[in-house]
Amino acid sequence: MNNHITVLEIDGNALKHNLQYFKNKLENDTKVLVVVKAFGYGSEASEIAKYLENDVDYFAVAYTDEGIALRNSGVTKPILVLHPQIPNLELIIKHQLEPNLYNFTILNAFLELADSKLLLNYPIHIKFNTGLNRIGFWHTDVPLILSNIAATNHVKIESLFSHLAASDDVNEKEFTTNQINDFAFIVKQFYTHLNYKPMVHLLNTSGIVNYPQAQFDMVRLGIGLYGFGNNKKETNQLKNVVSLKSIISQIHLIKPGDSVGYNRAFTANKQMKIGTIPVGHADGISRKLGNKKYSVSVNNQPAKIIGNVCMDMIMIDVTNIDCKETDEVIIFNSQEMLEEMATNSETISYEVLTAISQRVKRLLKC
Ligand SMILES: *Cc1c(COP(=O)(O)O)cnc(C)c1O
């Protein structure tokens, strides 16, 4: 049981709106895989997956334990594990998860296991590196992959995929177009040599926005589902999904010369009213946001964080705000607030979202 008062609210209707927004950009028969890695981008994975299960075709997670958590909560749709890792391959099979096999080390390990278990047509996914240089086979590996796969009926290639390095950056159009073309050429070789057609997918959120011509059979929707588009214009079309809310635990009246917080980082030059909020850097509030780099909202008015962000608390300036202990505090409840948090802590929305720690209670509202 989690009895923390600080809560991350997840708006189910906003999730459905955002999903539909991206579906409207796609051909009718393009499948949608929803990425719920890293606890659903820091929100909540299992509840969201169950809530969206009838509206999507696939889920993806990064690691095996994330996939197991989805299965344990009752998710039955196919789950692609993007980075399964060899020691977990038994678990992958046990929980009916679908591994991404991205090099010969893991492909051969899985083939050996599939052989020994006499699996039949177990769904696997093959990932190609077309320029991100993170994980994936090279195009020169295609013949050997094909001959390894041709020799067995223990596995079946469910999909072929790759990942764009700069789908959000219009200045990288040439690089991205090359990635798309290289990938299409790889796919063609599989089509020629296999007697079945694996699904093909390439696009993440900003890929859907910028390169819809490369949607192939399926797209992989991540950050967009959670309310953040490729740019301001896209984000404005999306609904805010996550809101971080807390309360004022205590109000202090301080005098000129009084300091606030560790290392006395803030000193009052006048009489002030300050509020203490039970959320700190251990909850995902970056220390970079201390010392007036971010304002939360109290009774619809901005209140700056003063002094250093503590592990479990922040102090805010509520001198000019009509408020009392136990009043609600909005850390963020809009994409604008979260983007501002990201900018002021020198990062991107993805990191702010995924930094919200697991000790904050999650509440899916729908
Ligand atoms: C995280 C991830 C995605 C989703 O990307 P977004 O930019 O959040 O839409 C898609 N594909 C792969 C391989 C990923 O790792």
Coordinates of C-alpha atoms and ligand atoms in Angstrom, one line a residue:
M1 CA 0.0 0.0 0.0
N2 CA 1.2 3.5 -0.9
N3 CA -0.1 6.2 1.4
H4 CA 1.9 9.0 0.1
I5 CA -0.2 12.1 -0.6
T6 CA 1.7 13.1 -3.6
V7 CA 0.0 11.5 -6.6
L8 CA 0.6 11.2 -10.3
E9 CA -2.8 11.2 -12.0
I10 CA -3.1 9.6 -15.4
D11 CA -6.0 10.7 -17.6
G12 CA -7.4 7.7 -19.4
N13 CA -9.5 9.8 -21.7
A14 CA -6.5 11.8 -22.7
L15 CA -4.6 8.6 -23.5
K16 CA -7.5 7.5 -25.8
H17 CA -7.6 10.9 -27.4
N18 CA -3.9 10.8 -28.2
L19 CA -4.0 7.3 -29.5
Q20 CA -6.9 8.2 -31.8
Y21 CA -5.0 11.4 -32.9
F22 CA -2.1 9.2 -34.2
K23 CA -4.4 6.6 -35.6
N24 CA -6.0 9.3 -37.7
K25 CA -2.7 10.0 -39.3
L26 CA -2.3 6.3 -40.4
E27 CA -3.7 4.1 -43.1
N28 CA -6.7 2.1 -41.9
D29 CA -4.8 -1.2 -41.9
T30 CA -1.7 0.0 -40.2
K31 CA -1.3 -1.7 -36.9
V32 CA -0.4 0.2 -33.7
L33 CA 2.1 -1.0 -31.2
V34 CA 2.0 1.0 -28.0
V35 CA 5.3 1.4 -26.1
V36 CA 4.9 1.0 -22.3
K37 CA 8.5 0.6 -21.4
A38 CA 9.9 2.3 -18.2
F39 CA 6.6 2.0 -16.4
G40 CA 4.7 3.5 -19.3
Y41 CA 7.1 6.4 -19.7
G42 CA 7.0 6.9 -15.9
S43 CA 3.2 6.9 -15.7
E44 CA 1.9 3.4 -15.2
A45 CA 2.3 0.4 -17.5
S46 CA -0.1 -2.4 -16.5
E47 CA -3.2 -0.3 -15.9
I48 CA -2.6 1.6 -19.1
A49 CA -2.0 -1.5 -21.2
K50 CA -5.2 -3.2 -19.9
Y51 CA -7.1 0.0 -20.5
L52 CA -5.9 0.3 -24.1
E53 CA -5.7 -3.4 -24.9
N54 CA -8.8 -3.5 -27.2
D55 CA -7.6 -0.4 -29.1
V56 CA -4.1 -1.5 -30.0
D57 CA -2.4 -4.5 -31.7
Y58 CA 0.8 -4.9 -29.8
F59 CA 2.7 -3.7 -26.8
A60 CA 6.4 -3.2 -26.4
V61 CA 8.6 -2.9 -23.3
A62 CA 12.4 -2.5 -23.0
Y63 CA 13.2 -5.3 -20.6
T64 CA 11.9 -8.8 -19.8
D65 CA 10.7 -8.0 -16.2
E66 CA 8.6 -5.2 -17.6
G67 CA 6.9 -7.7 -20.0
I68 CA 6.4 -10.2 -17.1
A69 CA 4.7 -7.5 -15.1
L70 CA 2.2 -6.9 -17.9
R71 CA 1.5 -10.6 -18.3
N72 CA 1.1 -11.0 -14.5
S73 CA -1.5 -8.2 -14.6
G74 CA -3.5 -10.0 -17.2
V75 CA -2.4 -8.4 -20.5
T76 CA -3.0 -11.0 -23.3
K77 CA -2.0 -9.0 -26.4
P78 CA 1.4 -9.8 -27.9
I79 CA 4.3 -8.1 -26.1
L80 CA 7.6 -7.3 -27.9
V81 CA 10.6 -7.1 -25.5
L82 CA 13.0 -4.7 -27.2
H83 CA 16.1 -5.7 -25.2
P84 CA 15.4 -9.1 -23.7
Q85 CA 19.0 -10.2 -22.8
I86 CA 20.3 -13.7 -22.9
P87 CA 19.9 -14.8 -19.3
N88 CA 16.2 -14.0 -19.5
L89 CA 15.3 -16.1 -22.6
E90 CA 13.7 -18.9 -20.6
L91 CA 11.5 -16.3 -18.9
I92 CA 10.6 -14.9 -22.2
I93 CA 9.2 -18.2 -23.3
K94 CA 7.6 -19.0 -20.0
H95 CA 5.6 -15.8 -20.1
Q96 CA 4.9 -15.9 -23.9
L97 CA 6.8 -12.7 -24.5
E98 CA 8.3 -12.0 -28.0
P99 CA 12.0 -11.3 -28.1
N100 CA 13.8 -8.8 -30.3
L101 CA 16.8 -10.7 -31.5
Y102 CA 19.4 -8.1 -32.6
N103 CA 22.7 -9.9 -33.1
F104 CA 23.9 -13.4 -33.7
T105 CA 24.8 -13.9 -30.0
I106 CA 21.3 -13.6 -28.9
L107 CA 19.7 -15.1 -32.1
N108 CA 21.7 -18.2 -31.8
A109 CA 21.1 -18.5 -28.0
F110 CA 17.4 -18.3 -28.7
L111 CA 17.5 -20.7 -31.6
E112 CA 19.3 -23.2 -29.4
L113 CA 16.7 -22.8 -26.6
A114 CA 13.8 -23.1 -29.1
D115 CA 15.4 -26.3 -30.5
S116 CA 15.8 -27.8 -27.0
K117 CA 12.3 -27.0 -26.1
L118 CA 10.9 -28.2 -29.4
L119 CA 9.0 -25.0 -29.8
L120 CA 6.9 -24.6 -33.0
N121 CA 6.9 -21.3 -34.9
Y122 CA 7.7 -19.2 -31.7
P123 CA 7.3 -15.5 -32.7
I124 CA 10.6 -13.6 -32.8
H125 CA 11.4 -10.1 -34.0
I126 CA 14.6 -9.2 -35.9
K127 CA 15.9 -5.7 -35.5
F128 CA 18.3 -4.0 -38.0
N129 CA 20.7 -1.2 -37.3
T130 CA 20.3 1.4 -40.1
G131 CA 22.2 4.3 -38.5
L132 CA 21.3 4.7 -34.8
N133 CA 24.2 2.4 -34.0
R134 CA 22.6 1.2 -30.8
I135 CA 21.3 -2.4 -31.2
G136 CA 20.5 -4.3 -34.3
F137 CA 21.9 -6.5 -37.1
W138 CA 23.8 -5.0 -40.0
H139 CA 22.4 -5.3 -43.5
T140 CA 25.4 -7.6 -44.4
D141 CA 24.0 -10.1 -41.8
V142 CA 20.9 -10.8 -43.8
P143 CA 22.1 -14.0 -45.7
L144 CA 23.3 -15.7 -42.5
I145 CA 20.1 -14.8 -40.6
L146 CA 18.1 -16.2 -43.4
S147 CA 20.1 -19.5 -43.5
N148 CA 19.9 -19.9 -39.7
I149 CA 16.1 -19.3 -39.7
A150 CA 15.5 -21.5 -42.8
A151 CA 17.0 -24.4 -41.0
T152 CA 14.4 -24.4 -38.2
N153 CA 10.6 -24.4 -37.7
H154 CA 11.0 -23.8 -34.0
V155 CA 10.8 -20.0 -34.6
K156 CA 9.0 -17.8 -37.0
I157 CA 9.9 -14.2 -37.8
E158 CA 6.9 -12.2 -36.6
S159 CA 8.4 -8.9 -37.6
L160 CA 11.4 -7.1 -39.0
F161 CA 12.1 -3.6 -37.7
S162 CA 14.5 -0.8 -37.3
H163 CA 14.6 2.5 -35.4
L164 CA 15.2 6.0 -36.7
A165 CA 18.0 8.1 -35.2
A166 CA 16.6 11.6 -35.8
S167 CA 12.9 11.3 -36.9
D168 CA 12.1 14.5 -35.0
D169 CA 14.7 16.6 -36.8
V170 CA 13.7 18.0 -40.2
N171 CA 17.3 19.0 -40.8
E172 CA 18.2 15.3 -40.8
K173 CA 15.8 14.4 -43.6
E174 CA 18.5 13.1 -45.9
F175 CA 19.9 10.8 -43.2
T176 CA 16.5 9.6 -42.3
T177 CA 15.5 8.9 -45.9
N178 CA 18.6 6.8 -46.2
Q179 CA 17.7 4.8 -43.1
I180 CA 14.2 4.3 -44.6
N181 CA 15.6 3.1 -48.0
D182 CA 18.2 0.9 -46.4
F183 CA 15.6 -0.7 -44.2
A184 CA 13.2 -1.2 -47.2
F185 CA 16.0 -3.0 -49.1
I186 CA 16.6 -5.4 -46.2
V187 CA 12.9 -6.1 -46.0
K188 CA 12.8 -6.9 -49.7
Q189 CA 15.5 -9.6 -49.2
F190 CA 13.4 -11.3 -46.6
Y191 CA 10.3 -11.1 -48.7
T192 CA 12.3 -12.8 -51.5
H193 CA 13.7 -15.6 -49.5
L194 CA 11.0 -16.4 -46.9
N195 CA 7.8 -18.2 -47.9
Y196 CA 5.9 -15.9 -45.6
K197 CA 5.8 -12.1 -45.0
P198 CA 6.8 -10.9 -41.5
M199 CA 5.3 -7.7 -40.3
V200 CA 7.5 -4.6 -40.9
H201 CA 7.7 -1.5 -38.7
L202 CA 10.0 1.5 -38.3
L203 CA 8.3 4.6 -37.0
N204 CA 8.2 6.0 -33.5
T205 CA 6.0 9.0 -32.6
S206 CA 7.9 11.7 -34.5
G207 CA 8.4 9.2 -37.4
I208 CA 4.6 9.0 -37.7
V209 CA 4.4 12.8 -37.8
N210 CA 7.3 13.4 -40.3
Y211 CA 7.6 10.2 -42.4
P212 CA 4.1 8.7 -42.7
Q213 CA 5.1 7.2 -46.1
A214 CA 7.3 4.8 -44.1
Q215 CA 4.6 3.4 -41.9
F216 CA 4.9 -0.1 -43.4
D217 CA 2.6 -2.6 -41.4
M218 CA 2.8 -1.2 -38.0
V219 CA 4.1 1.9 -36.0
R220 CA 5.5 2.1 -32.5
L221 CA 3.8 4.8 -30.6
G222 CA 5.5 6.0 -27.4
I223 CA 5.8 9.6 -26.2
G224 CA 2.9 10.8 -28.3
L225 CA 0.5 8.6 -26.4
Y226 CA 1.6 10.4 -23.2
G227 CA 0.8 13.8 -24.7
F228 CA 4.1 15.0 -26.2
G229 CA 4.4 15.5 -30.0
N230 CA 7.2 16.2 -32.2
N231 CA 6.8 20.0 -31.8
K232 CA 4.6 22.5 -30.2
K233 CA 2.0 22.3 -32.9
E234 CA 1.6 18.6 -32.5
T235 CA 1.7 18.8 -28.8
N236 CA -1.2 21.3 -28.9
Q237 CA -3.3 18.7 -30.7
L238 CA -2.7 16.2 -27.9
K239 CA -4.3 16.1 -24.5
N240 CA -2.2 16.2 -21.3
V241 CA -2.0 12.7 -19.7
V242 CA 0.0 13.0 -16.5
S243 CA -0.5 15.5 -13.7
L244 CA 1.7 15.5 -10.5
K245 CA -0.2 16.8 -7.5
S246 CA 0.7 17.3 -3.9
I247 CA -0.3 19.4 -0.9
I248 CA 1.1 22.0 1.4
S249 CA 2.3 20.1 4.5
Q250 CA 3.3 23.2 6.5
I251 CA 3.4 27.0 6.2
H252 CA 6.1 29.1 7.8
L253 CA 6.2 32.8 8.3
I254 CA 9.9 34.0 8.1
K255 CA 11.6 37.3 8.7
P256 CA 14.2 39.2 6.7
G257 CA 17.6 37.4 7.1
D258 CA 16.0 33.9 7.7
S259 CA 17.3 31.3 5.4
V260 CA 15.4 28.3 3.8
G261 CA 16.6 24.8 3.3
Y262 CA 20.0 23.0 3.1
N263 CA 23.1 25.1 2.8
R264 CA 20.9 28.1 3.5
A265 CA 20.7 28.6 -0.3
F266 CA 17.8 31.1 0.0
T267 CA 17.7 34.1 2.3
A268 CA 14.7 36.2 2.8
N269 CA 15.0 40.0 2.4
K270 CA 11.5 40.6 3.6
Q271 CA 8.8 39.0 5.6
M272 CA 7.7 35.9 3.7
K273 CA 5.2 33.1 3.8
I274 CA 6.7 29.8 2.6
G275 CA 5.1 26.4 2.0
T276 CA 6.7 22.9 2.4
I277 CA 5.6 20.3 -0.2
P278 CA 6.2 16.6 0.3
V279 CA 7.9 16.0 -3.0
G280 CA 11.7 16.1 -3.7
H281 CA 14.5 14.9 -5.8
A282 CA 13.8 11.3 -4.8
D283 CA 10.4 11.7 -6.4
G284 CA 11.9 13.1 -9.7
I285 CA 12.0 16.8 -9.0
S286 CA 15.5 17.7 -10.4
R287 CA 17.8 19.7 -8.1
K288 CA 18.3 21.9 -11.1
L289 CA 14.8 23.3 -10.4
G290 CA 15.7 24.7 -7.0
N291 CA 16.5 28.3 -6.4
K292 CA 13.6 29.7 -8.4
K293 CA 14.1 27.7 -11.6
Y294 CA 10.5 26.4 -11.5
S295 CA 7.1 27.4 -10.2
V296 CA 4.5 25.1 -9.1
S297 CA 0.9 26.2 -8.9
V298 CA -1.1 26.9 -5.7
N299 CA -4.7 28.0 -6.0
N300 CA -4.0 28.9 -9.6
Q301 CA -1.1 31.1 -8.8
P302 CA 2.6 30.4 -9.6
A303 CA 4.8 29.7 -6.6
K304 CA 8.6 29.5 -7.1
I305 CA 10.7 26.8 -5.5
I306 CA 13.1 28.5 -3.2
G307 CA 16.4 27.1 -1.9
N308 CA 17.6 23.7 -2.8
V309 CA 15.4 20.8 -3.7
C310 CA 15.6 18.3 -0.8
M311 CA 15.4 14.6 -1.2
D312 CA 11.8 14.4 0.0
M313 CA 10.5 18.0 0.0
I314 CA 10.6 21.4 -1.6
M315 CA 9.9 24.8 -0.2
I316 CA 7.9 27.3 -2.2
D317 CA 7.2 31.0 -1.9
V318 CA 3.5 31.6 -1.2
T319 CA 3.9 35.1 0.3
N320 CA 1.4 36.6 -2.1
I321 CA -0.9 33.6 -2.4
D322 CA -4.0 33.1 -0.3
C323 CA -3.5 29.5 0.9
K324 CA -3.3 27.3 3.9
E325 CA -1.8 24.0 5.1
T326 CA -3.3 21.0 3.3
D327 CA -4.2 23.1 0.2
E328 CA -3.5 21.3 -3.1
V329 CA -0.3 22.0 -5.0
I330 CA 0.0 21.3 -8.8
I331 CA 3.6 20.4 -9.6
F332 CA 2.5 20.0 -13.3
N333 CA -0.8 19.4 -15.0
S334 CA -0.2 20.5 -18.5
Q335 CA 2.3 19.8 -21.3
E336 CA 3.5 23.5 -21.0
M337 CA 4.4 23.0 -17.3
L338 CA 6.2 19.8 -18.0
E339 CA 8.1 21.2 -21.0
E340 CA 9.1 24.1 -18.8
M341 CA 10.4 21.7 -16.1
A342 CA 12.3 19.9 -18.8
T343 CA 13.9 23.0 -20.3
N344 CA 14.8 24.5 -16.9
S345 CA 16.4 21.2 -15.8
E346 CA 18.3 21.0 -19.1
T347 CA 16.5 17.9 -20.4
I348 CA 13.6 16.6 -22.5
S349 CA 10.0 15.6 -21.6
Y350 CA 11.0 11.9 -21.8
E351 CA 13.4 12.2 -18.9
V352 CA 11.1 14.3 -16.7
L353 CA 8.3 11.8 -17.2
T354 CA 10.4 8.7 -16.5
A355 CA 12.1 10.4 -13.5
I356 CA 8.9 10.4 -11.5
S357 CA 9.9 7.7 -9.0
Q358 CA 8.0 4.7 -8.1
R359 CA 7.3 5.9 -4.6
V360 CA 4.8 8.4 -6.0
K361 CA 1.3 6.9 -6.0
R362 CA -0.2 6.4 -9.5
L363 CA -3.9 6.9 -10.2
L364 CA -5.5 6.1 -13.5
K365 CA -8.7 8.1 -14.0
C366 CA -11.1 7.1 -16.7
Ligands
LIG1 C1 11.2 3.9 -27.1 C2 11.1 3.3 -28.4 C3 10.0 3.7 -29.3 C4 9.0 4.8 -29.0 O1 9.6 6.1 -29.3 P1 8.8 7.4 -29.1 O2 9.7 8.5 -29.6 O3 8.6 7.6 -27.6 O4 7.5 7.3 -29.8 C5 9.9 3.1 -30.5 N1 10.8 2.1 -30.9 C6 11.9 1.8 -30.1 C7 12.8 0.7 -30.6 C8 12.0 2.4 -28.9 O5 13.1 2.0 -28.1

